[in-house]
């Protein structure tokens, strides 16, 4: 197992935000962490990243407890993308990407950065200043920096991504998850990604972990996790699940969280659409 | 190539420009003043010291040279410390003055001046001529640490809290300074005024011996912080993810800034705006990467302070304006102009 969490609990103050969650992400696996707002996804991810102390339980990477890794070694094998990275200073895209790399001659970093600029479709932005970019562009820049950090890592790689496509348009969302999937297949990256888009998760996740109130509600293949019953219980969302011929489920929400149209936004367009 | 692909001035061009300006102010600083020196005076002092005019030699070696060197070092260190703190706190407004470092350092310095004969007598006896700069250093780094501790909650440094804490620390240090002023004798009052308005007028080789090593140490140590400080621009969490030991870097940065500003305040008193304006200017022209920001801020800060010192000597000659006053006179309107052009950040 590349990343293993066993019975992890995390407390914020006295409140246990994550309770006894066990989770594994194997080499070559893309696991997507789902759950409603406040279910503890980001808190769990930050505990797995070693940013936040666990109240109880164990987090290990490649069989070694997180605390036993030297920070520099850890950074060679694991990269983390936080939910938000605000850049207030006039750094260019190329400079931010370079921050992901260790000190090295530019002959070594240049091809890697070039490759990533291309793959994340930010090549045309490379000399622009990051604070002036749109939210989605900034997100792609940060993801490129995160990938640059482990791109040529010699050993196992773990990626922890917190809503890495939340600001992206649908086409870039597909592009990014397609890339993540290829990285897990071809290069054996172990990837844990927090997401909100159920269909994106269903389409790309090898396994989905659904959190509810800080506990694992289910942890299985997409078609097992994404059931109308589970979505009703966890999100309070009524939905129909359709199995697509491609072999993965598609979620079609049918009404709002409280199950009545009156509390949903009352724009006419919404009514027709639902 | 004058500009790079990002439309920024190429660092080499900027370096050449600032270096030229630095040489120009160096020349001005050494030659101009109540006793003007010419090129031949200076050459004769250097080449044939024994035959040179005695007064010219004294003015050059004992007055102008230490004053230029100290002014340049202090300006460089203030600018670099400003850049370091702004990077650390991810806030372009984090000037040593705003977060109370200078106030803390000068309170400690004034404490030594006023209480040196009484309460702090043992400290002065123990530390000798080092008593004042060391006290200023402890006062300076102590206040940065205090402001930083107060602003830090649950692993994140809150910038708003930091600035508010800075205001409170400034007020407390100001009250302490006021109290000491109240109890000071006339003679102490004169040296005290020196601290609050800033001056290079007393610069001597002794000052340089005492403060110089700390100033140089801060300047030499700063490039080692460049990479991690760049990472800090992405947030404290990211610094850890990139494999840096976040806490070590924060402590090192605070130590370097506190050490530098403490030593600077110890020999020159309170000089504002250099730490705020210089890194801003460099960022506008060359971008935010600390690898260019730190060295060029140092060069520009030194140049600016020596230039301002020349002006301060000339404007009301044969008297001279306190350099801190001069900097605020130049820096204030300049900063407002930047603000009005909306080129902040």
mmCIF file of C-alpha atoms in Angstrom, chain A:
data_model
loop_
_atom_site.group_PDB
_atom_site.id
_atom_site.type_symbol
_atom_site.label_atom_id
_atom_site.label_comp_id
_atom_site.label_asym_id
_atom_site.label_seq_id
_atom_site.Cartn_x
_atom_site.Cartn_y
_atom_site.Cartn_z
ATOM 1 C CA UNK A 1 0.000 0.000 0.000
ATOM 2 C CA UNK A 2 1.381 3.348 -0.926
ATOM 3 C CA UNK A 3 -0.743 5.415 1.448
ATOM 4 C CA UNK A 4 -2.423 3.886 4.449
ATOM 5 C CA UNK A 5 -4.546 5.498 7.095
ATOM 6 C CA UNK A 6 -5.743 3.317 9.931
ATOM 7 C CA UNK A 7 -8.476 4.467 12.261
ATOM 8 C CA UNK A 8 -7.549 8.104 11.967
ATOM 9 C CA UNK A 9 -9.396 10.623 14.114
ATOM 10 C CA UNK A 10 -8.825 14.364 13.912
ATOM 11 C CA UNK A 11 -10.074 16.925 16.359
ATOM 12 C CA UNK A 12 -10.559 20.621 15.799
ATOM 13 C CA UNK A 13 -10.704 21.958 19.324
ATOM 14 C CA UNK A 14 -12.835 19.418 21.160
ATOM 15 C CA UNK A 15 -14.917 18.490 18.140
ATOM 16 C CA UNK A 16 -13.926 15.297 16.324
ATOM 17 C CA UNK A 17 -14.182 16.266 12.664
ATOM 18 C CA UNK A 18 -12.847 12.933 11.429
ATOM 19 C CA UNK A 19 -13.593 9.738 13.335
ATOM 20 C CA UNK A 20 -11.897 6.375 12.905
ATOM 21 C CA UNK A 21 -11.394 6.592 9.170
ATOM 22 C CA UNK A 22 -9.331 3.842 7.569
ATOM 23 C CA UNK A 23 -8.291 4.309 4.013
ATOM 24 C CA UNK A 24 -5.838 2.862 1.536
ATOM 25 C CA UNK A 25 -4.578 4.098 -1.765
ATOM 26 C CA UNK A 26 -2.490 1.560 -3.644
ATOM 27 C CA UNK A 27 0.136 2.221 -6.267
ATOM 28 C CA UNK A 28 -1.557 2.929 -9.603
ATOM 29 C CA UNK A 29 -4.884 3.723 -8.030
ATOM 30 C CA UNK A 30 -7.001 6.869 -8.356
ATOM 31 C CA UNK A 31 -9.265 7.198 -5.329
ATOM 32 C CA UNK A 32 -11.794 9.997 -5.043
ATOM 33 C CA UNK A 33 -12.964 11.300 -1.702
ATOM 34 C CA UNK A 34 -16.576 12.459 -1.728
ATOM 35 C CA UNK A 35 -18.952 13.874 0.833
ATOM 36 C CA UNK A 36 -21.138 16.868 1.611
ATOM 37 C CA UNK A 37 -19.733 20.205 2.826
ATOM 38 C CA UNK A 38 -18.311 19.831 6.289
ATOM 39 C CA UNK A 39 -18.052 16.025 6.103
ATOM 40 C CA UNK A 40 -14.346 16.263 6.962
ATOM 41 C CA UNK A 41 -12.790 15.666 3.536
ATOM 42 C CA UNK A 42 -10.257 18.471 3.683
ATOM 43 C CA UNK A 43 -9.475 17.791 7.331
ATOM 44 C CA UNK A 44 -8.843 14.135 6.543
ATOM 45 C CA UNK A 45 -6.662 15.089 3.589
ATOM 46 C CA UNK A 46 -4.606 17.511 5.681
ATOM 47 C CA UNK A 47 -4.131 14.802 8.311
ATOM 48 C CA UNK A 48 -2.980 12.408 5.579
ATOM 49 C CA UNK A 49 -0.604 15.144 4.407
ATOM 50 C CA UNK A 50 0.835 15.405 7.906
ATOM 51 C CA UNK A 51 -0.204 19.048 8.176
ATOM 52 C CA UNK A 52 -2.633 18.396 10.952
ATOM 53 C CA UNK A 53 -1.926 16.174 13.932
ATOM 54 C CA UNK A 54 -4.113 13.106 14.305
ATOM 55 C CA UNK A 55 -5.872 12.643 17.647
ATOM 56 C CA UNK A 56 -5.554 8.887 17.222
ATOM 57 C CA UNK A 57 -4.688 6.422 14.486
ATOM 58 C CA UNK A 58 -1.792 6.031 12.078
ATOM 59 C CA UNK A 59 -0.841 7.434 8.711
ATOM 60 C CA UNK A 60 1.863 5.651 6.760
ATOM 61 C CA UNK A 61 3.405 6.130 3.349
ATOM 62 C CA UNK A 62 5.121 3.234 1.610
ATOM 63 C CA UNK A 63 5.010 1.335 4.886
ATOM 64 C CA UNK A 64 6.692 4.050 6.949
ATOM 65 C CA UNK A 65 4.874 6.253 9.429
ATOM 66 C CA UNK A 66 4.614 9.810 8.175
ATOM 67 C CA UNK A 67 6.605 11.169 11.117
ATOM 68 C CA UNK A 68 9.562 8.922 10.221
ATOM 69 C CA UNK A 69 10.067 10.616 6.850
ATOM 70 C CA UNK A 70 12.521 13.468 6.444
ATOM 71 C CA UNK A 71 10.637 16.472 5.021
ATOM 72 C CA UNK A 72 12.876 16.651 1.950
ATOM 73 C CA UNK A 73 12.455 12.909 1.196
ATOM 74 C CA UNK A 74 8.736 13.163 1.667
ATOM 75 C CA UNK A 75 8.578 16.035 -0.807
ATOM 76 C CA UNK A 76 10.300 13.855 -3.447
ATOM 77 C CA UNK A 77 7.616 11.206 -3.154
ATOM 78 C CA UNK A 78 4.522 13.073 -2.193
ATOM 79 C CA UNK A 79 2.929 16.275 -3.402
ATOM 80 C CA UNK A 80 -0.087 18.054 -1.954
ATOM 81 C CA UNK A 81 -2.463 20.511 -3.536
ATOM 82 C CA UNK A 82 -4.406 22.584 -1.005
ATOM 83 C CA UNK A 83 -7.930 23.719 -1.749
ATOM 84 C CA UNK A 84 -6.801 27.327 -2.196
ATOM 85 C CA UNK A 85 -3.455 28.907 -2.887
ATOM 86 C CA UNK A 86 -3.647 32.689 -2.984
ATOM 87 C CA UNK A 87 -0.690 34.366 -4.619
ATOM 88 C CA UNK A 88 -0.538 38.059 -3.690
ATOM 89 C CA UNK A 89 2.831 38.815 -5.219
ATOM 90 C CA UNK A 90 3.692 39.263 -8.901
ATOM 91 C CA UNK A 91 5.222 35.820 -9.558
ATOM 92 C CA UNK A 92 4.935 34.540 -13.109
ATOM 93 C CA UNK A 93 3.487 31.159 -14.031
ATOM 94 C CA UNK A 94 6.956 29.876 -14.944
ATOM 95 C CA UNK A 95 8.328 31.008 -11.570
ATOM 96 C CA UNK A 96 5.548 29.274 -9.631
ATOM 97 C CA UNK A 97 6.145 26.038 -11.535
ATOM 98 C CA UNK A 98 9.844 26.266 -10.825
ATOM 99 C CA UNK A 99 9.088 26.478 -7.089
ATOM 100 C CA UNK A 100 7.953 22.871 -7.334
ATOM 101 C CA UNK A 101 11.411 21.800 -8.439
ATOM 102 C CA UNK A 102 14.448 21.372 -6.207
ATOM 103 C CA UNK A 103 17.464 23.600 -6.921
ATOM 104 C CA UNK A 104 18.820 22.219 -10.191
ATOM 105 C CA UNK A 105 20.282 23.457 -13.473
ATOM 106 C CA UNK A 106 17.626 24.714 -15.851
ATOM 107 C CA UNK A 107 18.598 22.113 -18.481
ATOM 108 C CA UNK A 108 17.120 19.566 -16.119
ATOM 109 C CA UNK A 109 13.960 21.416 -15.142
ATOM 110 C CA UNK A 110 13.164 22.980 -18.525
ATOM 111 C CA UNK A 111 11.857 19.865 -20.323
ATOM 112 C CA UNK A 112 9.770 18.846 -17.310
ATOM 113 C CA UNK A 113 8.207 22.273 -16.965
ATOM 114 C CA UNK A 114 7.631 22.494 -20.707
ATOM 115 C CA UNK A 115 5.854 19.136 -20.646
ATOM 116 C CA UNK A 116 3.610 20.210 -17.753
ATOM 117 C CA UNK A 117 2.799 23.600 -19.263
ATOM 118 C CA UNK A 118 1.637 21.709 -22.340
ATOM 119 C CA UNK A 119 -0.363 19.062 -20.505
ATOM 120 C CA UNK A 120 -2.240 21.543 -18.340
ATOM 121 C CA UNK A 121 -2.846 23.901 -21.216
ATOM 122 C CA UNK A 122 -1.086 26.861 -19.612
ATOM 123 C CA UNK A 123 1.794 27.185 -22.029
ATOM 124 C CA UNK A 124 0.410 30.449 -23.395
ATOM 125 C CA UNK A 125 0.307 31.868 -19.846
ATOM 126 C CA UNK A 126 3.866 31.047 -18.857
ATOM 127 C CA UNK A 127 5.082 34.649 -18.618
ATOM 128 C CA UNK A 128 1.877 36.061 -17.163
ATOM 129 C CA UNK A 129 1.707 37.044 -13.503
ATOM 130 C CA UNK A 130 -0.306 34.600 -11.442
ATOM 131 C CA UNK A 131 -2.412 37.151 -9.471
ATOM 132 C CA UNK A 132 -3.839 38.412 -12.777
ATOM 133 C CA UNK A 133 -5.057 34.995 -13.951
ATOM 134 C CA UNK A 134 -8.578 33.610 -13.631
ATOM 135 C CA UNK A 135 -9.428 31.151 -10.862
ATOM 136 C CA UNK A 136 -9.363 28.181 -13.206
ATOM 137 C CA UNK A 137 -6.075 29.204 -14.759
ATOM 138 C CA UNK A 138 -4.520 29.625 -11.310
ATOM 139 C CA UNK A 139 -5.760 26.187 -10.342
ATOM 140 C CA UNK A 140 -4.090 24.622 -13.376
ATOM 141 C CA UNK A 141 -0.884 26.486 -12.534
ATOM 142 C CA UNK A 142 -0.916 25.140 -8.978
ATOM 143 C CA UNK A 143 -1.623 21.628 -10.192
ATOM 144 C CA UNK A 144 1.280 21.888 -12.627
ATOM 145 C CA UNK A 145 3.523 22.984 -9.754
ATOM 146 C CA UNK A 146 2.342 20.048 -7.638
ATOM 147 C CA UNK A 147 3.032 17.601 -10.468
ATOM 148 C CA UNK A 148 6.421 19.183 -11.203
ATOM 149 C CA UNK A 149 7.477 18.298 -7.669
ATOM 150 C CA UNK A 150 7.194 14.534 -8.207
ATOM 151 C CA UNK A 151 7.387 14.311 -12.002
ATOM 152 C CA UNK A 152 10.766 12.576 -12.105
ATOM 153 C CA UNK A 153 10.575 10.961 -8.689
ATOM 154 C CA UNK A 154 12.536 7.709 -8.625
ATOM 155 C CA UNK A 155 10.242 5.853 -6.237
ATOM 156 C CA UNK A 156 6.557 5.548 -5.403
ATOM 157 C CA UNK A 157 4.544 8.741 -5.737
ATOM 158 C CA UNK A 158 1.519 9.809 -3.738
ATOM 159 C CA UNK A 159 -0.624 12.776 -4.764
ATOM 160 C CA UNK A 160 -3.096 14.381 -2.376
ATOM 161 C CA UNK A 161 -5.361 16.804 -4.216
ATOM 162 C CA UNK A 162 -8.029 18.903 -2.538
ATOM 163 C CA UNK A 163 -10.666 19.930 -5.099
ATOM 164 C CA UNK A 164 -8.081 20.368 -7.796
ATOM 165 C CA UNK A 165 -10.670 20.968 -10.521
ATOM 166 C CA UNK A 166 -13.306 22.985 -8.646
ATOM 167 C CA UNK A 167 -12.716 26.148 -10.687
ATOM 168 C CA UNK A 168 -12.184 24.463 -14.064
ATOM 169 C CA UNK A 169 -14.528 24.408 -17.031
ATOM 170 C CA UNK A 170 -15.890 20.969 -18.003
ATOM 171 C CA UNK A 171 -13.372 20.430 -20.747
ATOM 172 C CA UNK A 172 -10.398 21.187 -18.506
ATOM 173 C CA UNK A 173 -11.931 19.066 -15.739
ATOM 174 C CA UNK A 174 -11.987 16.079 -18.074
ATOM 175 C CA UNK A 175 -8.502 16.883 -19.311
ATOM 176 C CA UNK A 176 -7.091 17.039 -15.756
ATOM 177 C CA UNK A 177 -8.768 13.862 -14.555
ATOM 178 C CA UNK A 178 -7.732 12.135 -17.772
ATOM 179 C CA UNK A 179 -4.155 13.137 -16.993
ATOM 180 C CA UNK A 180 -4.426 11.924 -13.393
ATOM 181 C CA UNK A 181 -5.821 8.628 -14.580
ATOM 182 C CA UNK A 182 -2.986 8.168 -17.045
ATOM 183 C CA UNK A 183 -0.446 9.015 -14.346
ATOM 184 C CA UNK A 184 -1.890 6.348 -12.094
ATOM 185 C CA UNK A 185 -2.054 3.752 -14.891
ATOM 186 C CA UNK A 186 1.231 4.404 -16.633
ATOM 187 C CA UNK A 187 3.439 5.681 -13.846
ATOM 188 C CA UNK A 188 1.904 4.013 -10.820
ATOM 189 C CA UNK A 189 1.033 7.216 -8.996
ATOM 190 C CA UNK A 190 -1.222 6.675 -5.982
ATOM 191 C CA UNK A 191 -3.720 9.516 -6.105
ATOM 192 C CA UNK A 192 -6.284 10.634 -3.559
ATOM 193 C CA UNK A 193 -8.442 13.492 -4.807
ATOM 194 C CA UNK A 194 -11.245 15.315 -3.055
ATOM 195 C CA UNK A 195 -14.051 16.189 -5.471
ATOM 196 C CA UNK A 196 -17.646 17.339 -5.508
ATOM 197 C CA UNK A 197 -18.642 16.396 -9.024
ATOM 198 C CA UNK A 198 -20.183 12.942 -8.662
ATOM 199 C CA UNK A 199 -20.134 12.202 -12.376
ATOM 200 C CA UNK A 200 -16.516 13.191 -12.719
ATOM 201 C CA UNK A 201 -15.763 10.874 -9.799
ATOM 202 C CA UNK A 202 -17.807 8.056 -11.310
ATOM 203 C CA UNK A 203 -16.124 8.437 -14.669
ATOM 204 C CA UNK A 204 -12.521 8.525 -13.452
ATOM 205 C CA UNK A 205 -12.292 7.056 -9.960
ATOM 206 C CA UNK A 206 -11.055 3.523 -9.486
ATOM 207 C CA UNK A 207 -12.583 3.660 -6.071
ATOM 208 C CA UNK A 208 -14.759 6.213 -4.312
ATOM 209 C CA UNK A 209 -14.721 6.932 -0.589
ATOM 210 C CA UNK A 210 -17.888 8.590 0.645
ATOM 211 C CA UNK A 211 -17.619 10.453 3.937
ATOM 212 C CA UNK A 212 -20.517 11.393 6.168
ATOM 213 C CA UNK A 213 -20.042 13.413 9.348
ATOM 214 C CA UNK A 214 -16.409 12.491 9.593
ATOM 215 C CA UNK A 215 -16.887 8.767 9.099
ATOM 216 C CA UNK A 216 -16.565 6.478 6.127
ATOM 217 C CA UNK A 217 -20.029 5.792 4.752
ATOM 218 C CA UNK A 218 -18.788 3.597 1.953
ATOM 219 C CA UNK A 219 -15.546 2.764 0.182
ATOM 220 C CA UNK A 220 -15.902 0.803 -3.020
ATOM 221 C CA UNK A 221 -16.111 0.889 -6.796
ATOM 222 C CA UNK A 222 -18.152 3.791 -8.236
ATOM 223 C CA UNK A 223 -21.201 1.728 -9.127
ATOM 224 C CA UNK A 224 -21.316 0.329 -5.584
ATOM 225 C CA UNK A 225 -20.911 3.719 -3.867
ATOM 226 C CA UNK A 226 -23.110 5.876 -6.062
ATOM 227 C CA UNK A 227 -26.547 4.476 -5.318
ATOM 228 C CA UNK A 228 -29.733 6.511 -5.037
ATOM 229 C CA UNK A 229 -30.093 5.291 -1.469
ATOM 230 C CA UNK A 230 -26.569 6.373 -0.453
ATOM 231 C CA UNK A 231 -26.895 9.789 -2.051
ATOM 232 C CA UNK A 232 -30.219 10.306 -0.291
ATOM 233 C CA UNK A 233 -28.707 9.308 3.050
ATOM 234 C CA UNK A 234 -25.454 11.206 2.769
ATOM 235 C CA UNK A 235 -26.350 14.322 0.767
ATOM 236 C CA UNK A 236 -30.151 14.307 1.201
ATOM 237 C CA UNK A 237 -30.179 14.320 -2.576
ATOM 238 C CA UNK A 238 -32.823 12.548 -4.603
ATOM 239 C CA UNK A 239 -31.419 11.201 -7.818
ATOM 240 C CA UNK A 240 -31.611 8.644 -10.519
ATOM 241 C CA UNK A 241 -28.582 6.552 -11.294
ATOM 242 C CA UNK A 242 -28.082 5.413 -14.856
ATOM 243 C CA UNK A 243 -25.549 2.812 -15.790
ATOM 244 C CA UNK A 244 -23.839 3.971 -18.937
ATOM 245 C CA UNK A 245 -22.809 1.485 -21.628
ATOM 246 C CA UNK A 246 -19.195 2.574 -20.997
ATOM 247 C CA UNK A 247 -19.458 0.782 -17.661
ATOM 248 C CA UNK A 248 -19.711 3.592 -15.136
ATOM 249 C CA UNK A 249 -22.738 5.123 -13.419
ATOM 250 C CA UNK A 250 -24.170 8.567 -14.090
ATOM 251 C CA UNK A 251 -25.984 10.528 -11.405
ATOM 252 C CA UNK A 252 -28.958 12.655 -12.433
ATOM 253 C CA UNK A 253 -30.102 14.732 -9.453
ATOM 254 C CA UNK A 254 -33.820 15.118 -9.317
ATOM 255 C CA UNK A 255 -34.412 17.752 -6.648
ATOM 256 C CA UNK A 256 -32.862 19.856 -3.897
ATOM 257 C CA UNK A 257 -31.462 18.778 -0.550
ATOM 258 C CA UNK A 258 -34.845 18.990 1.207
ATOM 259 C CA UNK A 259 -36.744 17.163 -1.404
ATOM 260 C CA UNK A 260 -39.133 19.945 -2.309
ATOM 261 C CA UNK A 261 -39.047 22.407 -5.136
ATOM 262 C CA UNK A 262 -40.006 25.394 -3.004
ATOM 263 C CA UNK A 263 -36.618 25.572 -1.315
ATOM 264 C CA UNK A 264 -34.770 25.223 -4.590
ATOM 265 C CA UNK A 265 -33.831 28.422 -6.464
ATOM 266 C CA UNK A 266 -37.035 29.578 -8.088
ATOM 267 C CA UNK A 267 -35.687 30.686 -11.433
ATOM 268 C CA UNK A 268 -37.943 29.355 -14.180
ATOM 269 C CA UNK A 269 -34.979 27.913 -16.022
ATOM 270 C CA UNK A 270 -34.116 25.738 -13.042
ATOM 271 C CA UNK A 271 -37.631 24.365 -12.841
ATOM 272 C CA UNK A 272 -37.658 23.384 -16.447
ATOM 273 C CA UNK A 273 -34.249 21.859 -16.250
ATOM 274 C CA UNK A 274 -35.140 19.750 -13.233
#
